[in-house]
CSV table of N, CA and C in Angstrom, one decimal:
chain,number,residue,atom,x,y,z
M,1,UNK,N,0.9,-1.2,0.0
M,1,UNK,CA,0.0,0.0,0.0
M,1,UNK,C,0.9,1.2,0.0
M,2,UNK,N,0.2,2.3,-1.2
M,2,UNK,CA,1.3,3.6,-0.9
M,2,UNK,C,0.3,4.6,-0.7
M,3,UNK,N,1.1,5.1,0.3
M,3,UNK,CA,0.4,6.4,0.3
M,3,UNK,C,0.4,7.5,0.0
M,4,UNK,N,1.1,7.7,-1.4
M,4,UNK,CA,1.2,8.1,-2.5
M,4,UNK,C,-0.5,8.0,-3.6
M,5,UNK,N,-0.1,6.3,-3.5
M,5,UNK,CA,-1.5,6.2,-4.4
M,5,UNK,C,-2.8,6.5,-3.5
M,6,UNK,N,-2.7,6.7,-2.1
M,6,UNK,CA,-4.2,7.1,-1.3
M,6,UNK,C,-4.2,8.4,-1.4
M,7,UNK,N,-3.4,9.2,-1.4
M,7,UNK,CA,-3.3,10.5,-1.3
M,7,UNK,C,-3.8,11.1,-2.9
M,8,UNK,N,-3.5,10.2,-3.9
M,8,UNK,CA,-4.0,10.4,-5.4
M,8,UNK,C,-5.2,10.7,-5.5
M,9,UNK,N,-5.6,9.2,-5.1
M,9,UNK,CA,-7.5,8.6,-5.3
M,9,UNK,C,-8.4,9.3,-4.2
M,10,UNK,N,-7.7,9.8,-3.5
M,10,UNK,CA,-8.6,11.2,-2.0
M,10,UNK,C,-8.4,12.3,-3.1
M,11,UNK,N,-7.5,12.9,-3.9
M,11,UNK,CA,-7.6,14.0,-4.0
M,11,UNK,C,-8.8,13.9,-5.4
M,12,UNK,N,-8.5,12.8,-6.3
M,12,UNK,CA,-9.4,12.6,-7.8
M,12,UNK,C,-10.7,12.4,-6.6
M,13,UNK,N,-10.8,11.9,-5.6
M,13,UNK,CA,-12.2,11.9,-5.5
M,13,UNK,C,-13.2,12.4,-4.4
M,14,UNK,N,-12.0,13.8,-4.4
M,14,UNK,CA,-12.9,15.1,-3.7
M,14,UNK,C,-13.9,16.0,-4.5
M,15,UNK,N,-13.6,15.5,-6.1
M,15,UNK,CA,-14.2,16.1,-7.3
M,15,UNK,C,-15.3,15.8,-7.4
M,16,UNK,N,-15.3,14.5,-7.4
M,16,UNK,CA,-16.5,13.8,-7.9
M,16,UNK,C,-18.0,14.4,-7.2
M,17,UNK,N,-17.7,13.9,-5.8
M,17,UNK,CA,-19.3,14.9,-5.1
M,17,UNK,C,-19.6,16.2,-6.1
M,18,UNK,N,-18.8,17.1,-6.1
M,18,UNK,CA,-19.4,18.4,-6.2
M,18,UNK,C,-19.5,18.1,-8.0
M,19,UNK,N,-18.9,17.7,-8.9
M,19,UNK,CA,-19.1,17.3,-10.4
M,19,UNK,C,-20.6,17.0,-9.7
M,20,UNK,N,-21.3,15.6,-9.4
M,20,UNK,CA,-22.1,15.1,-9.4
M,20,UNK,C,-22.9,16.0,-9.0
M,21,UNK,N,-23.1,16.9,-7.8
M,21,UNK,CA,-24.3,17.9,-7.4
M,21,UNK,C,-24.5,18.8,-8.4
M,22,UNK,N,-23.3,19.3,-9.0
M,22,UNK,CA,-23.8,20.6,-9.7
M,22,UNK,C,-24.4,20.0,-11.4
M,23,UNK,N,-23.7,18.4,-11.6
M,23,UNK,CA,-24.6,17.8,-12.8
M,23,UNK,C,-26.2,18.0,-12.6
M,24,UNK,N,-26.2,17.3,-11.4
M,24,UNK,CA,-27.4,17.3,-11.4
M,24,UNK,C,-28.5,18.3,-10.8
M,25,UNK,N,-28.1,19.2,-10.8
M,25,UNK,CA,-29.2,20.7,-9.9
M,25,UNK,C,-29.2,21.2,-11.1
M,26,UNK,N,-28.0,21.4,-12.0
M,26,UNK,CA,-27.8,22.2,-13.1
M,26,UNK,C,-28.8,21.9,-14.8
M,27,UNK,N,-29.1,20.5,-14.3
M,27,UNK,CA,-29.5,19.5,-14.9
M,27,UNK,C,-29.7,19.8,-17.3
M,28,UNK,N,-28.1,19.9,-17.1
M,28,UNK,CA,-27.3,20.4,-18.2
M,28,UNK,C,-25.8,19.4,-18.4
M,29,UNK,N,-25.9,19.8,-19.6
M,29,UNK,CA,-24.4,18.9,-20.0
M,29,UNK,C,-23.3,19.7,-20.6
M,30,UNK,N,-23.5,20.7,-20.6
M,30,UNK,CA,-22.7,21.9,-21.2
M,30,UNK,C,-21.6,21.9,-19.8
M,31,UNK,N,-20.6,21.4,-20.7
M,31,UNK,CA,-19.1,21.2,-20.4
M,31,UNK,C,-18.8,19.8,-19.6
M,32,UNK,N,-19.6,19.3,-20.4
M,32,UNK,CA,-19.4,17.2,-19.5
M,32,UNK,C,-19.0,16.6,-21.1
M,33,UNK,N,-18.2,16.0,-20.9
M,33,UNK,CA,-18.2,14.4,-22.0
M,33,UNK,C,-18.5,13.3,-21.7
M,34,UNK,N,-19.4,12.4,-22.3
M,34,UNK,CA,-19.3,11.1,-21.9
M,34,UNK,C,-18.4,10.6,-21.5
M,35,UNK,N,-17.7,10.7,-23.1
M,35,UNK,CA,-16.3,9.8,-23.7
M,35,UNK,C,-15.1,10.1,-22.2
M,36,UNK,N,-15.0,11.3,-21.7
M,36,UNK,CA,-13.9,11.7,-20.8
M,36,UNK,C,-14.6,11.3,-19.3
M,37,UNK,N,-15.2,10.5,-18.9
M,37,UNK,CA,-16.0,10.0,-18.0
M,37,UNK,C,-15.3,8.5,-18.3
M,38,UNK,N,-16.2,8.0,-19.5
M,38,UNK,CA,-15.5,7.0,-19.6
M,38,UNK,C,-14.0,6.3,-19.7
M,39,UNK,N,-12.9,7.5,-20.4
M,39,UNK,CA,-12.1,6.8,-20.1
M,39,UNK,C,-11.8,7.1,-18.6
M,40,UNK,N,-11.6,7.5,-18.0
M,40,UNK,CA,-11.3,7.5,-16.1
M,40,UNK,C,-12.2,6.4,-16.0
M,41,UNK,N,-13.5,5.7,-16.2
M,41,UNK,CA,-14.2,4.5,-15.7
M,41,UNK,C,-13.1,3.4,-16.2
M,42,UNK,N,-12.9,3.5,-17.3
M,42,UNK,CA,-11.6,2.8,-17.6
M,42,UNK,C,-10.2,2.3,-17.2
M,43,UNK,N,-10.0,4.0,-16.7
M,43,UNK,CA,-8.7,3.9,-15.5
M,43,UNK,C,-8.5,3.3,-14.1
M,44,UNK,N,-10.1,3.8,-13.8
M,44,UNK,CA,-10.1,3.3,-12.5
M,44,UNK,C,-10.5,1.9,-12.6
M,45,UNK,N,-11.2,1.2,-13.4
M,45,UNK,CA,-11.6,-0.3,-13.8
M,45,UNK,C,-10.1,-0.9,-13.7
M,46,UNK,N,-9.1,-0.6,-14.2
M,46,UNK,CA,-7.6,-1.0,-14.7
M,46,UNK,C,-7.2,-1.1,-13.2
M,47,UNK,N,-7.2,0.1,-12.6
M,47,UNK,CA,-6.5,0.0,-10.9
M,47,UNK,C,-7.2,-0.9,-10.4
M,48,UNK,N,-8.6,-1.4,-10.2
M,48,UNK,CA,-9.1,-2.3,-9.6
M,48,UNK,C,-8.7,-3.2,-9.5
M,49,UNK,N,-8.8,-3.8,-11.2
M,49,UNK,CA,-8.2,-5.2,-11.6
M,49,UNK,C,-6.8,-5.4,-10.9
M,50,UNK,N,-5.5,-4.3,-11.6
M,50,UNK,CA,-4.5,-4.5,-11.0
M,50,UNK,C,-4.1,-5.2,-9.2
M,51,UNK,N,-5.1,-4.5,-8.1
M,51,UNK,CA,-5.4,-5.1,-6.9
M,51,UNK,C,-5.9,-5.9,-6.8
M,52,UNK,N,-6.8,-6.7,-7.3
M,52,UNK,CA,-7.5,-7.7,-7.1
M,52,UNK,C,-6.5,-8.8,-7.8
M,53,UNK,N,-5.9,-8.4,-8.6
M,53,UNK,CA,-5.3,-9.6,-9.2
M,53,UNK,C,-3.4,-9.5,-8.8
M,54,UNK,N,-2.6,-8.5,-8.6
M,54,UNK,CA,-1.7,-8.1,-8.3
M,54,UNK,C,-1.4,-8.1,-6.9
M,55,UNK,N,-1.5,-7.1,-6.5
M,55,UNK,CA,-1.2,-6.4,-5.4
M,55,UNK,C,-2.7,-6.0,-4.3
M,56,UNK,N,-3.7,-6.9,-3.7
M,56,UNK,CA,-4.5,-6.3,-3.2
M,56,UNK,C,-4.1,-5.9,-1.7
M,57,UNK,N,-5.1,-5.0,-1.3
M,57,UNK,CA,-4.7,-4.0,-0.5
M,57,UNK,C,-6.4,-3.1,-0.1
M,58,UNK,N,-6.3,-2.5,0.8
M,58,UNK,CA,-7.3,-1.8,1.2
M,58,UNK,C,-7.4,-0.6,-0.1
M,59,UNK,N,-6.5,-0.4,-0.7
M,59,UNK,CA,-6.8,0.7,-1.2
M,59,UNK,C,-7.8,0.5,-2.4
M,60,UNK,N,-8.0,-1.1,-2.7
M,60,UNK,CA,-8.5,-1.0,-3.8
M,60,UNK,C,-10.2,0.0,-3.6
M,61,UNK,N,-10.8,-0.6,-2.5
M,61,UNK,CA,-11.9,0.4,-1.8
M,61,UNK,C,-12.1,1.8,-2.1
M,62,UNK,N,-11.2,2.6,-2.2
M,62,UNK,CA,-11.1,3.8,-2.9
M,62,UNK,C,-11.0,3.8,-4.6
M,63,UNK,N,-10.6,3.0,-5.1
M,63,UNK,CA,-10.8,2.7,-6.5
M,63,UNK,C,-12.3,2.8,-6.6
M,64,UNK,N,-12.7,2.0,-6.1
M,64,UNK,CA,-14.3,1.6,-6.1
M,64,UNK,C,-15.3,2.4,-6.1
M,65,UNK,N,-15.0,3.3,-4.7
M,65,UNK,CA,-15.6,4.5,-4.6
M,65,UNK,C,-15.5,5.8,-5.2
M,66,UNK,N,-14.6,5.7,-6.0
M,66,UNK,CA,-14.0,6.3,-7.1
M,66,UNK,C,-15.1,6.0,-8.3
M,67,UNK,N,-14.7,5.1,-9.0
M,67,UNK,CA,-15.6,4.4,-9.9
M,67,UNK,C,-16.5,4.2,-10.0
M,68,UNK,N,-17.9,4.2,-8.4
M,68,UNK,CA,-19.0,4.5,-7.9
M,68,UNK,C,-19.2,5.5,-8.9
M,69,UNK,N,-18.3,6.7,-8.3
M,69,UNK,CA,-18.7,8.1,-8.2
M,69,UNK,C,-19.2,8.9,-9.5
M,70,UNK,N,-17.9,8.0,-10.5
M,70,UNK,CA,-17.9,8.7,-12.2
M,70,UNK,C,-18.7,7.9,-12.7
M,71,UNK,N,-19.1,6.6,-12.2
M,71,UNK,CA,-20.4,5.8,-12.8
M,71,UNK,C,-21.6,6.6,-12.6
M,72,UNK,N,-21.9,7.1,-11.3
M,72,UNK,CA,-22.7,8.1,-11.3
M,72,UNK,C,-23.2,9.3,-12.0
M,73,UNK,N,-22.0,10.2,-12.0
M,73,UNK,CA,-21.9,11.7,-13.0
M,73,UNK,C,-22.0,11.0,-14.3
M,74,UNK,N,-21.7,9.8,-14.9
M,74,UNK,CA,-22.3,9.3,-16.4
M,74,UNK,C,-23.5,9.2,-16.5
M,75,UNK,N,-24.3,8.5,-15.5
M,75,UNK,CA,-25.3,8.2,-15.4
M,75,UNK,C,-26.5,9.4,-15.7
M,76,UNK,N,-25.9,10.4,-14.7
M,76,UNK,CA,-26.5,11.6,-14.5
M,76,UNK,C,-26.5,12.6,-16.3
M,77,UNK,N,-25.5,12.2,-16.9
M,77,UNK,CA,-24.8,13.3,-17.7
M,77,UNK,C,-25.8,12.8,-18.8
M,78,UNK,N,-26.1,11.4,-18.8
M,78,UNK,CA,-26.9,10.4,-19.9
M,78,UNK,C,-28.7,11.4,-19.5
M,79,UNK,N,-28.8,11.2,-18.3
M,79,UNK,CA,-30.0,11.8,-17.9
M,79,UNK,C,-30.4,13.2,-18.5
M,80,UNK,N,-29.4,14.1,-17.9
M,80,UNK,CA,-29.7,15.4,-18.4
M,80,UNK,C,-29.5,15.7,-20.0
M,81,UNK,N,-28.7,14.7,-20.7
M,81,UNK,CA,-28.9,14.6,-22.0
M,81,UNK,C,-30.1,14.6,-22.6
M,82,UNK,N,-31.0,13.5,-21.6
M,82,UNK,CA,-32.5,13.2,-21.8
M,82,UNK,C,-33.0,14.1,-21.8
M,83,UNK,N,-33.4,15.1,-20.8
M,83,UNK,CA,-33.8,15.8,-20.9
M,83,UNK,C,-33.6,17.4,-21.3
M,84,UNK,N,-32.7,17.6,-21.9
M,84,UNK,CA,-32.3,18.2,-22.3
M,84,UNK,C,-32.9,18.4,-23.7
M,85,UNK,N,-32.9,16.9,-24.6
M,85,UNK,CA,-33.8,16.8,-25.3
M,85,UNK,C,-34.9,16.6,-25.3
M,86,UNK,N,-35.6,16.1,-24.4
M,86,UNK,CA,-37.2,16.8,-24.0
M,86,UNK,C,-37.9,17.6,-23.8
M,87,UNK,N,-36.9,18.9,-23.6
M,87,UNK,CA,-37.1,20.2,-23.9
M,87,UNK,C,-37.2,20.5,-25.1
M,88,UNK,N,-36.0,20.0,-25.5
M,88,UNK,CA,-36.0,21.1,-27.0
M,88,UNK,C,-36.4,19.7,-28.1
M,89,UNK,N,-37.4,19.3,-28.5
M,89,UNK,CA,-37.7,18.3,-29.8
M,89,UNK,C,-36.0,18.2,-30.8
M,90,UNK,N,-35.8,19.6,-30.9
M,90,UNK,CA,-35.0,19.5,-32.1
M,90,UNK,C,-33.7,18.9,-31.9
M,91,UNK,N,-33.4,18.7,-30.7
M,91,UNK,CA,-32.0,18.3,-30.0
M,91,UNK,C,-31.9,17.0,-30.1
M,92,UNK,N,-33.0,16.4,-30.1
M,92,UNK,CA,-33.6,14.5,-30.4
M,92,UNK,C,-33.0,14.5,-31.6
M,93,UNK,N,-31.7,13.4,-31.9
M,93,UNK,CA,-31.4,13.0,-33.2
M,93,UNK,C,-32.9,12.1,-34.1
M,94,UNK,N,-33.9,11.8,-33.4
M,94,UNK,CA,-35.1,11.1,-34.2
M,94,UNK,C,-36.0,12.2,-34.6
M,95,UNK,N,-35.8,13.2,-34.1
M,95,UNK,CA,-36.3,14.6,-35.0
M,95,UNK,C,-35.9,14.9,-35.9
M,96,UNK,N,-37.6,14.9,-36.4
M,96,UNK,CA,-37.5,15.1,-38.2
M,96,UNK,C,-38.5,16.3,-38.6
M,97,UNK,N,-38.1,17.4,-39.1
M,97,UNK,CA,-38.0,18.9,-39.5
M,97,UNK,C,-39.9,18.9,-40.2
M,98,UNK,N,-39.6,17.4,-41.2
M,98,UNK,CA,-41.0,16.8,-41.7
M,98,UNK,C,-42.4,16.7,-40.6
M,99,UNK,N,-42.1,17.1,-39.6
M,99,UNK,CA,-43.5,16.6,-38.9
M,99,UNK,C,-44.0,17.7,-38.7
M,100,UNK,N,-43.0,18.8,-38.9
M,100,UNK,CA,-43.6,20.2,-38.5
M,100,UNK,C,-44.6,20.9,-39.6
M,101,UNK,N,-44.5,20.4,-41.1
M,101,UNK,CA,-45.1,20.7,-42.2
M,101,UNK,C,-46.5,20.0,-42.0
């Protein structure tokens, strides 16, 4: 265990709460990526494995909770996408310009 890498995974996942509140109060995606969500779900998936199969250790726990966290803000980011297009018809890729005629 280092506490180097605790000191990492505390600081990447003092972000996450406040990303996740203001995703979702703000209930907008303007300035979120999926794709950059997913690859950190990626990263942190990789460190998990690494301890479970390598080196386990308590710290994997923080991986986890990590991974919770940005599983979350995707979740949320998918949502407000939803409704984002709910709002506006036109923003729905299955909107078609034709129904308006």
């Amino acid at each position: 265990m280092s506490i180097f890498e605790i000191i990492m995974l505390v600081c990447f996942g003092a972000a996450w709460p406040f990303s996740i509140y203001k995703a979702y109060t703000s209930r907008s995606i303007k300035g979120k990526s999926a794709s950059f969500l997913i690859v950190i779900l990626i990263g942190y998936a990789a460190g998990i494995l690494n301890k479970i199969y390598y080196r386990y250790d308590e710290v994997v726990y923080l991986y986890l909770l990590n991974f919770i966290m940005v599983s979350t803000d995707l979740l949320i980011y998918f949502r407000n996408r939803w409704l984002n297009g709910k709002e506006d018809p036109r923003k729905l890729k299955v909107y078609s310009a034709e129904k308006d005629k």
